C-alpha cells in the first residue's frame, strides 16, 4: 500500500529565509509525486509534480522539489520565503490509476 | 474558465437525513475523485471514478455513495449522515493523460451533521 509521511506538522520561518518541507513516501515502484498548497479557506493548488526524468523539478511560485529514490523523499524547497507563502502544504503520491494518497500536511507560518 | 464547482459550499443537516453534494467540471476530464479533509488527517480519498459508470473505493468509502452517469458530474451521496461525517469535502478532476495524479480541486463543501 502506498503512504506519505510529512514529519513536520507546523513550521515557522522568517520572511526572506529559506524553506524546506519534508516528505517521505512508501511505494513499491517509481511513484508519481506531487506537492499541493492550500491557502486558508481555499481548495488545493498544484505546486509541482514528478513523473520521471530529472529528479529536481521546478514548480510555480518559485518552489522546487528533489526526488531522492534512495531516501524515499520528495522535499519541497524555496530559497526565499514571502509572507504570501503562508499556507498548508500537502505532499501526495499517485501510483495506481485513480488512487491517490496525501500526507497529513505541513502548516507554514511566515514571520515578518 | 476551467473549473471544478461544488454545491452547496456549506451545509448543516441532521443525522439520518439523506443529502447529495454535487460536483461538476468543465474540462472534459475523465478522472474524478472525492476527498474529505479533517484536522491533522490530511486529505483522505473517499471514492474515485476513471470514467462514466466506472467508480472505485478510496480509503474511506464507508457511509458514502457516488455515481458517474455523465462525464462532467460526480455527485457524492450520504444516505444516512452521521456526526462523524462532519468534515470538509473536496471534489477533484484530472485528465486521463495524467492518470488521476495532476488534480484540479473544487473550492470545498463544509458539512456539519448534528
PDB file of C-alpha atoms in Angstrom:
ATOM      1  CA  UNK A   1       0.000   0.000   0.000  1.00  0.00           C
ATOM      2  CA  UNK A   2       1.190   3.490  -0.721  1.00  0.00           C
ATOM      3  CA  UNK A   3       1.665   6.031   2.040  1.00  0.00           C
ATOM      4  CA  UNK A   4       3.021   9.524   2.565  1.00  0.00           C
ATOM      5  CA  UNK A   5       4.588  10.992   5.681  1.00  0.00           C
ATOM      6  CA  UNK A   6       5.113  14.665   6.332  1.00  0.00           C
ATOM      7  CA  UNK A   7       7.108  14.708   9.573  1.00  0.00           C
ATOM      8  CA  UNK A   8       6.590  18.388  10.343  1.00  0.00           C
ATOM      9  CA  UNK A   9       3.098  19.432  11.356  1.00  0.00           C
ATOM     10  CA  UNK A  10       3.989  23.092  11.664  1.00  0.00           C
ATOM     11  CA  UNK A  11       6.981  25.147  10.505  1.00  0.00           C
ATOM     12  CA  UNK A  12       7.705  28.803  11.144  1.00  0.00           C
ATOM     13  CA  UNK A  13      10.232  30.738   9.094  1.00  0.00           C
ATOM     14  CA  UNK A  14      11.130  34.389   8.777  1.00  0.00           C
ATOM     15  CA  UNK A  15      10.296  36.229   5.608  1.00  0.00           C
ATOM     16  CA  UNK A  16      13.254  36.037   3.251  1.00  0.00           C
ATOM     17  CA  UNK A  17      14.632  32.877   4.835  1.00  0.00           C
ATOM     18  CA  UNK A  18      14.934  29.599   3.009  1.00  0.00           C
ATOM     19  CA  UNK A  19      12.385  26.831   3.400  1.00  0.00           C
ATOM     20  CA  UNK A  20      12.435  23.064   3.229  1.00  0.00           C
ATOM     21  CA  UNK A  21       9.357  20.923   3.811  1.00  0.00           C
ATOM     22  CA  UNK A  22       9.938  17.220   4.181  1.00  0.00           C
ATOM     23  CA  UNK A  23       8.028  14.411   2.537  1.00  0.00           C
ATOM     24  CA  UNK A  24       8.679  10.688   2.657  1.00  0.00           C
ATOM     25  CA  UNK A  25       6.707   8.160   0.684  1.00  0.00           C
ATOM     26  CA  UNK A  26       6.255   4.440   0.592  1.00  0.00           C
ATOM     27  CA  UNK A  27       5.516   2.678  -2.654  1.00  0.00           C
ATOM     28  CA  UNK A  28       6.855  -0.430  -4.346  1.00  0.00           C
ATOM     29  CA  UNK A  29       7.663   1.095  -7.717  1.00  0.00           C
ATOM     30  CA  UNK A  30       8.559   4.510  -9.043  1.00  0.00           C
ATOM     31  CA  UNK A  31       5.873   6.827  -7.764  1.00  0.00           C
ATOM     32  CA  UNK A  32       4.309   9.904  -9.200  1.00  0.00           C
ATOM     33  CA  UNK A  33       4.839  12.633  -6.607  1.00  0.00           C
ATOM     34  CA  UNK A  34       3.143  15.959  -6.071  1.00  0.00           C
ATOM     35  CA  UNK A  35       3.122  18.971  -3.840  1.00  0.00           C
ATOM     36  CA  UNK A  36      -0.078  20.949  -3.385  1.00  0.00           C
ATOM     37  CA  UNK A  37      -0.680  24.173  -1.496  1.00  0.00           C
ATOM     38  CA  UNK A  38      -3.857  25.168   0.291  1.00  0.00           C
ATOM     39  CA  UNK A  39      -4.386  28.756   1.342  1.00  0.00           C
ATOM     40  CA  UNK A  40      -6.867  29.384   4.158  1.00  0.00           C
ATOM     41  CA  UNK A  41     -10.422  28.738   3.044  1.00  0.00           C
ATOM     42  CA  UNK A  42      -9.340  27.625  -0.398  1.00  0.00           C
ATOM     43  CA  UNK A  43      -9.065  24.421  -2.368  1.00  0.00           C
ATOM     44  CA  UNK A  44      -5.751  22.815  -3.255  1.00  0.00           C
ATOM     45  CA  UNK A  45      -3.481  24.079  -5.998  1.00  0.00           C
ATOM     46  CA  UNK A  46      -0.752  22.023  -7.641  1.00  0.00           C
ATOM     47  CA  UNK A  47       2.732  23.420  -6.998  1.00  0.00           C
ATOM     48  CA  UNK A  48       4.802  20.855  -8.845  1.00  0.00           C
ATOM     49  CA  UNK A  49       4.979  17.243  -9.878  1.00  0.00           C
ATOM     50  CA  UNK A  50       7.492  14.485 -10.550  1.00  0.00           C
ATOM     51  CA  UNK A  51       6.791  11.740 -13.041  1.00  0.00           C
ATOM     52  CA  UNK A  52      10.220  10.703 -14.318  1.00  0.00           C
ATOM     53  CA  UNK A  53      13.478  12.137 -15.616  1.00  0.00           C
ATOM     54  CA  UNK A  54      15.270  14.976 -13.911  1.00  0.00           C
ATOM     55  CA  UNK A  55      14.980  14.492 -10.168  1.00  0.00           C
ATOM     56  CA  UNK A  56      14.952  18.221  -9.463  1.00  0.00           C
ATOM     57  CA  UNK A  57      11.660  19.690 -10.548  1.00  0.00           C
ATOM     58  CA  UNK A  58      10.606  23.290 -10.715  1.00  0.00           C
ATOM     59  CA  UNK A  59       7.154  24.496  -9.870  1.00  0.00           C
ATOM     60  CA  UNK A  60       5.123  27.628  -9.595  1.00  0.00           C
ATOM     61  CA  UNK A  61       5.751  30.479  -7.157  1.00  0.00           C
ATOM     62  CA  UNK A  62       9.489  29.790  -7.055  1.00  0.00           C
ATOM     63  CA  UNK A  63       9.218  26.345  -5.450  1.00  0.00           C
ATOM     64  CA  UNK A  64      11.297  23.325  -6.343  1.00  0.00           C
ATOM     65  CA  UNK A  65      11.460  19.752  -5.117  1.00  0.00           C
ATOM     66  CA  UNK A  66      14.009  16.990  -5.348  1.00  0.00           C
ATOM     67  CA  UNK A  67      13.175  13.323  -5.732  1.00  0.00           C
ATOM     68  CA  UNK A  68      15.628  11.071  -3.908  1.00  0.00           C
ATOM     69  CA  UNK A  69      14.862   7.440  -4.522  1.00  0.00           C
ATOM     70  CA  UNK A  70      17.437   6.170  -2.028  1.00  0.00           C
ATOM     71  CA  UNK A  71      15.788   8.139   0.747  1.00  0.00           C
ATOM     72  CA  UNK A  72      12.193   7.759  -0.484  1.00  0.00           C
ATOM     73  CA  UNK A  73      11.893  11.504  -0.185  1.00  0.00           C
ATOM     74  CA  UNK A  74      10.480  14.393  -2.166  1.00  0.00           C
ATOM     75  CA  UNK A  75      11.288  17.522  -0.185  1.00  0.00           C
ATOM     76  CA  UNK A  76       9.954  20.905  -1.170  1.00  0.00           C
ATOM     77  CA  UNK A  77      12.250  23.922  -1.117  1.00  0.00           C
ATOM     78  CA  UNK A  78      12.167  27.641  -1.678  1.00  0.00           C
ATOM     79  CA  UNK A  79      15.236  29.858  -1.360  1.00  0.00           C
ATOM     80  CA  UNK A  80      13.435  32.939  -0.035  1.00  0.00           C
ATOM     81  CA  UNK A  81      10.004  32.786   1.540  1.00  0.00           C
ATOM     82  CA  UNK A  82       7.417  35.527   1.083  1.00  0.00           C
ATOM     83  CA  UNK A  83       4.622  36.329   3.538  1.00  0.00           C
ATOM     84  CA  UNK A  84       2.109  35.150   0.917  1.00  0.00           C
ATOM     85  CA  UNK A  85       3.579  31.636   1.111  1.00  0.00           C
ATOM     86  CA  UNK A  86       1.909  31.098   4.469  1.00  0.00           C
ATOM     87  CA  UNK A  87      -0.424  28.168   3.844  1.00  0.00           C
ATOM     88  CA  UNK A  88      -0.771  24.457   4.320  1.00  0.00           C
ATOM     89  CA  UNK A  89       1.317  22.214   2.085  1.00  0.00           C
ATOM     90  CA  UNK A  90       0.473  18.671   1.115  1.00  0.00           C
ATOM     91  CA  UNK A  91       2.679  16.038  -0.422  1.00  0.00           C
ATOM     92  CA  UNK A  92       0.884  13.338  -2.407  1.00  0.00           C
ATOM     93  CA  UNK A  93       1.670  10.122  -4.224  1.00  0.00           C
ATOM     94  CA  UNK A  94      -0.312   8.774  -7.151  1.00  0.00           C
ATOM     95  CA  UNK A  95       0.602   5.301  -8.161  1.00  0.00           C
ATOM     96  CA  UNK A  96      -2.303   3.321  -9.485  1.00  0.00           C
ATOM     97  CA  UNK A  97      -4.745   4.902 -11.867  1.00  0.00           C
ATOM     98  CA  UNK A  98      -7.353   6.646  -9.783  1.00  0.00           C
ATOM     99  CA  UNK A  99      -5.761   6.068  -6.397  1.00  0.00           C
ATOM    100  CA  UNK A 100      -4.115   8.991  -4.614  1.00  0.00           C
ATOM    101  CA  UNK A 101      -2.692   9.291  -1.125  1.00  0.00           C
ATOM    102  CA  UNK A 102      -1.957  12.553   0.624  1.00  0.00           C
ATOM    103  CA  UNK A 103       0.212  13.335   3.614  1.00  0.00           C
ATOM    104  CA  UNK A 104      -1.271  14.975   6.686  1.00  0.00           C
ATOM    105  CA  UNK A 105       0.038  18.369   5.663  1.00  0.00           C
ATOM    106  CA  UNK A 106       2.527  20.930   6.978  1.00  0.00           C
ATOM    107  CA  UNK A 107       1.341  24.342   8.040  1.00  0.00           C
ATOM    108  CA  UNK A 108       3.766  27.120   7.186  1.00  0.00           C
ATOM    109  CA  UNK A 109       3.792  30.338   9.182  1.00  0.00           C
ATOM    110  CA  UNK A 110       5.889  33.243   7.922  1.00  0.00           C
ATOM    111  CA  UNK A 111       7.208  35.750  10.450  1.00  0.00           C
ATOM    112  CA  UNK A 112       7.702  39.352   9.303  1.00  0.00           C
TER     113      UNK A 112
ATOM    114  CA  UNK B   1     -12.970  29.467 -17.143  1.00  0.00           C
ATOM    115  CA  UNK B   2     -11.767  25.938 -16.451  1.00  0.00           C
ATOM    116  CA  UNK B   3     -13.012  24.913 -13.049  1.00  0.00           C
ATOM    117  CA  UNK B   4     -14.472  22.368 -10.682  1.00  0.00           C
ATOM    118  CA  UNK B   5     -17.612  23.515  -8.917  1.00  0.00           C
ATOM    119  CA  UNK B   6     -19.255  22.088  -5.831  1.00  0.00           C
ATOM    120  CA  UNK B   7     -22.648  22.735  -4.319  1.00  0.00           C
ATOM    121  CA  UNK B   8     -23.530  23.564  -1.709  1.00  0.00           C
ATOM    122  CA  UNK B   9     -20.462  25.225  -0.231  1.00  0.00           C
ATOM    123  CA  UNK B  10     -21.857  24.981   3.292  1.00  0.00           C
ATOM    124  CA  UNK B  11     -24.422  22.584   4.655  1.00  0.00           C
ATOM    125  CA  UNK B  12     -25.780  21.896   8.121  1.00  0.00           C
ATOM    126  CA  UNK B  13     -28.014  18.881   8.432  1.00  0.00           C
ATOM    127  CA  UNK B  14     -29.307  16.385  10.969  1.00  0.00           C
ATOM    128  CA  UNK B  15     -28.422  12.770  11.491  1.00  0.00           C
ATOM    129  CA  UNK B  16     -30.108  10.438   9.059  1.00  0.00           C
ATOM    130  CA  UNK B  17     -31.334  12.982   6.532  1.00  0.00           C
ATOM    131  CA  UNK B  18     -30.119  11.987   3.091  1.00  0.00           C
ATOM    132  CA  UNK B  19     -28.079  14.556   1.234  1.00  0.00           C
ATOM    133  CA  UNK B  20     -26.201  14.974  -2.021  1.00  0.00           C
ATOM    134  CA  UNK B  21     -23.209  17.177  -2.706  1.00  0.00           C
ATOM    135  CA  UNK B  22     -22.824  17.918  -6.387  1.00  0.00           C
ATOM    136  CA  UNK B  23     -19.559  18.216  -8.283  1.00  0.00           C
ATOM    137  CA  UNK B  24     -19.163  19.358 -11.853  1.00  0.00           C
ATOM    138  CA  UNK B  25     -16.131  20.030 -14.038  1.00  0.00           C
ATOM    139  CA  UNK B  26     -15.972  21.773 -17.397  1.00  0.00           C
ATOM    140  CA  UNK B  27     -12.577  20.495 -18.536  1.00  0.00           C
ATOM    141  CA  UNK B  28     -13.744  17.216 -20.084  1.00  0.00           C
ATOM    142  CA  UNK B  29     -11.624  15.278 -17.582  1.00  0.00           C
ATOM    143  CA  UNK B  30     -12.006  11.529 -17.363  1.00  0.00           C
ATOM    144  CA  UNK B  31     -10.938  11.125 -13.737  1.00  0.00           C
ATOM    145  CA  UNK B  32     -12.818  12.499 -10.756  1.00  0.00           C
ATOM    146  CA  UNK B  33     -12.434  11.973  -7.003  1.00  0.00           C
ATOM    147  CA  UNK B  34     -13.959  12.864  -3.677  1.00  0.00           C
ATOM    148  CA  UNK B  35     -11.876  13.595  -0.593  1.00  0.00           C
ATOM    149  CA  UNK B  36     -12.609  14.544   2.959  1.00  0.00           C
ATOM    150  CA  UNK B  37     -10.282  16.754   4.955  1.00  0.00           C
ATOM    151  CA  UNK B  38     -10.137  16.580   8.730  1.00  0.00           C
ATOM    152  CA  UNK B  39      -7.702  18.410  11.025  1.00  0.00           C
ATOM    153  CA  UNK B  40      -4.452  16.516  11.372  1.00  0.00           C
ATOM    154  CA  UNK B  41      -5.519  13.825   8.914  1.00  0.00           C
ATOM    155  CA  UNK B  42      -4.821  15.492   5.593  1.00  0.00           C
ATOM    156  CA  UNK B  43      -6.989  14.522   2.659  1.00  0.00           C
ATOM    157  CA  UNK B  44      -8.422  11.050   2.517  1.00  0.00           C
ATOM    158  CA  UNK B  45      -9.860   9.705  -0.697  1.00  0.00           C
ATOM    159  CA  UNK B  46     -13.465   8.542  -0.446  1.00  0.00           C
ATOM    160  CA  UNK B  47     -14.247   7.379  -3.986  1.00  0.00           C
ATOM    161  CA  UNK B  48     -12.846   7.914  -7.425  1.00  0.00           C
ATOM    162  CA  UNK B  49     -14.035   7.449 -10.962  1.00  0.00           C
ATOM    163  CA  UNK B  50     -11.967   6.758 -14.055  1.00  0.00           C
ATOM    164  CA  UNK B  51     -14.802   7.358 -16.492  1.00  0.00           C
ATOM    165  CA  UNK B  52     -18.557   7.244 -16.907  1.00  0.00           C
ATOM    166  CA  UNK B  53     -20.028   4.301 -14.983  1.00  0.00           C
ATOM    167  CA  UNK B  54     -16.573   3.355 -13.618  1.00  0.00           C
ATOM    168  CA  UNK B  55     -16.059   4.031  -9.922  1.00  0.00           C
ATOM    169  CA  UNK B  56     -13.954   2.526  -7.148  1.00  0.00           C
ATOM    170  CA  UNK B  57     -13.479   2.872  -3.430  1.00  0.00           C
ATOM    171  CA  UNK B  58     -10.795   5.024  -1.934  1.00  0.00           C
ATOM    172  CA  UNK B  59      -9.505   4.790   1.610  1.00  0.00           C
ATOM    173  CA  UNK B  60     -12.650   5.820   3.492  1.00  0.00           C
ATOM    174  CA  UNK B  61     -15.752   4.846   1.464  1.00  0.00           C
ATOM    175  CA  UNK B  62     -17.992   3.732   4.348  1.00  0.00           C
ATOM    176  CA  UNK B  63     -21.194   5.740   4.579  1.00  0.00           C
ATOM    177  CA  UNK B  64     -20.851   7.277   1.127  1.00  0.00           C
ATOM    178  CA  UNK B  65     -22.108   6.538  -2.355  1.00  0.00           C
ATOM    179  CA  UNK B  66     -21.201   8.016  -5.719  1.00  0.00           C
ATOM    180  CA  UNK B  67     -22.412   7.790  -9.270  1.00  0.00           C
ATOM    181  CA  UNK B  68     -20.944   8.820 -12.595  1.00  0.00           C
ATOM    182  CA  UNK B  69     -23.682   8.938 -15.171  1.00  0.00           C
ATOM    183  CA  UNK B  70     -22.224  11.860 -17.089  1.00  0.00           C
ATOM    184  CA  UNK B  71     -18.603  12.719 -17.646  1.00  0.00           C
ATOM    185  CA  UNK B  72     -18.828  16.171 -16.112  1.00  0.00           C
ATOM    186  CA  UNK B  73     -20.716  15.273 -12.918  1.00  0.00           C
ATOM    187  CA  UNK B  74     -19.719  13.188  -9.919  1.00  0.00           C
ATOM    188  CA  UNK B  75     -22.174  13.606  -7.019  1.00  0.00           C
ATOM    189  CA  UNK B  76     -21.418  12.410  -3.507  1.00  0.00           C
ATOM    190  CA  UNK B  77     -24.366  10.894  -1.674  1.00  0.00           C
ATOM    191  CA  UNK B  78     -24.733  10.414   2.060  1.00  0.00           C
ATOM    192  CA  UNK B  79     -27.728   8.138   2.508  1.00  0.00           C
ATOM    193  CA  UNK B  80     -27.860   8.463   6.297  1.00  0.00           C
ATOM    194  CA  UNK B  81     -25.379  11.051   7.511  1.00  0.00           C
ATOM    195  CA  UNK B  82     -23.856  10.752  10.948  1.00  0.00           C
ATOM    196  CA  UNK B  83     -21.922  13.272  13.056  1.00  0.00           C
ATOM    197  CA  UNK B  84     -18.611  11.573  12.219  1.00  0.00           C
ATOM    198  CA  UNK B  85     -19.137  12.659   8.623  1.00  0.00           C
ATOM    199  CA  UNK B  86     -18.842  16.276   9.645  1.00  0.00           C
ATOM    200  CA  UNK B  87     -15.923  17.382   7.526  1.00  0.00           C
ATOM    201  CA  UNK B  88     -14.655  19.496   4.660  1.00  0.00           C
ATOM    202  CA  UNK B  89     -15.197  17.746   1.345  1.00  0.00           C
ATOM    203  CA  UNK B  90     -13.308  18.316  -1.872  1.00  0.00           C
ATOM    204  CA  UNK B  91     -14.040  17.137  -5.363  1.00  0.00           C
ATOM    205  CA  UNK B  92     -11.205  16.911  -7.884  1.00  0.00           C
ATOM    206  CA  UNK B  93     -10.792  16.064 -11.538  1.00  0.00           C
ATOM    207  CA  UNK B  94      -7.859  15.056 -13.714  1.00  0.00           C
ATOM    208  CA  UNK B  95      -7.279  14.458 -17.422  1.00  0.00           C
ATOM    209  CA  UNK B  96      -6.685  10.882 -18.493  1.00  0.00           C
ATOM    210  CA  UNK B  97      -3.241  11.531 -19.898  1.00  0.00           C
ATOM    211  CA  UNK B  98      -2.094  12.323 -16.370  1.00  0.00           C
ATOM    212  CA  UNK B  99      -3.884   9.467 -14.713  1.00  0.00           C
ATOM    213  CA  UNK B 100      -5.516  10.668 -11.545  1.00  0.00           C
ATOM    214  CA  UNK B 101      -2.436  12.463 -10.440  1.00  0.00           C
ATOM    215  CA  UNK B 102      -2.432  16.095 -11.520  1.00  0.00           C
ATOM    216  CA  UNK B 103      -5.703  17.011  -9.963  1.00  0.00           C
ATOM    217  CA  UNK B 104      -7.777  20.168 -10.125  1.00  0.00           C
ATOM    218  CA  UNK B 105      -9.723  20.790  -6.946  1.00  0.00           C
ATOM    219  CA  UNK B 106     -13.060  22.377  -6.268  1.00  0.00           C
ATOM    220  CA  UNK B 107     -13.485  25.020  -3.545  1.00  0.00           C
ATOM    221  CA  UNK B 108     -14.767  22.577  -0.940  1.00  0.00           C
ATOM    222  CA  UNK B 109     -18.034  21.866   0.854  1.00  0.00           C
ATOM    223  CA  UNK B 110     -18.162  22.227   4.602  1.00  0.00           C
ATOM    224  CA  UNK B 111     -20.655  19.757   6.006  1.00  0.00           C
ATOM    225  CA  UNK B 112     -21.898  19.700   9.585  1.00  0.00           C
ATOM    226  CA  UNK B 113     -24.074  16.827  10.780  1.00  0.00           C
ATOM    227  CA  UNK B 114     -25.803  17.355  14.118  1.00  0.00           C
TER     228      UNK B 114
END
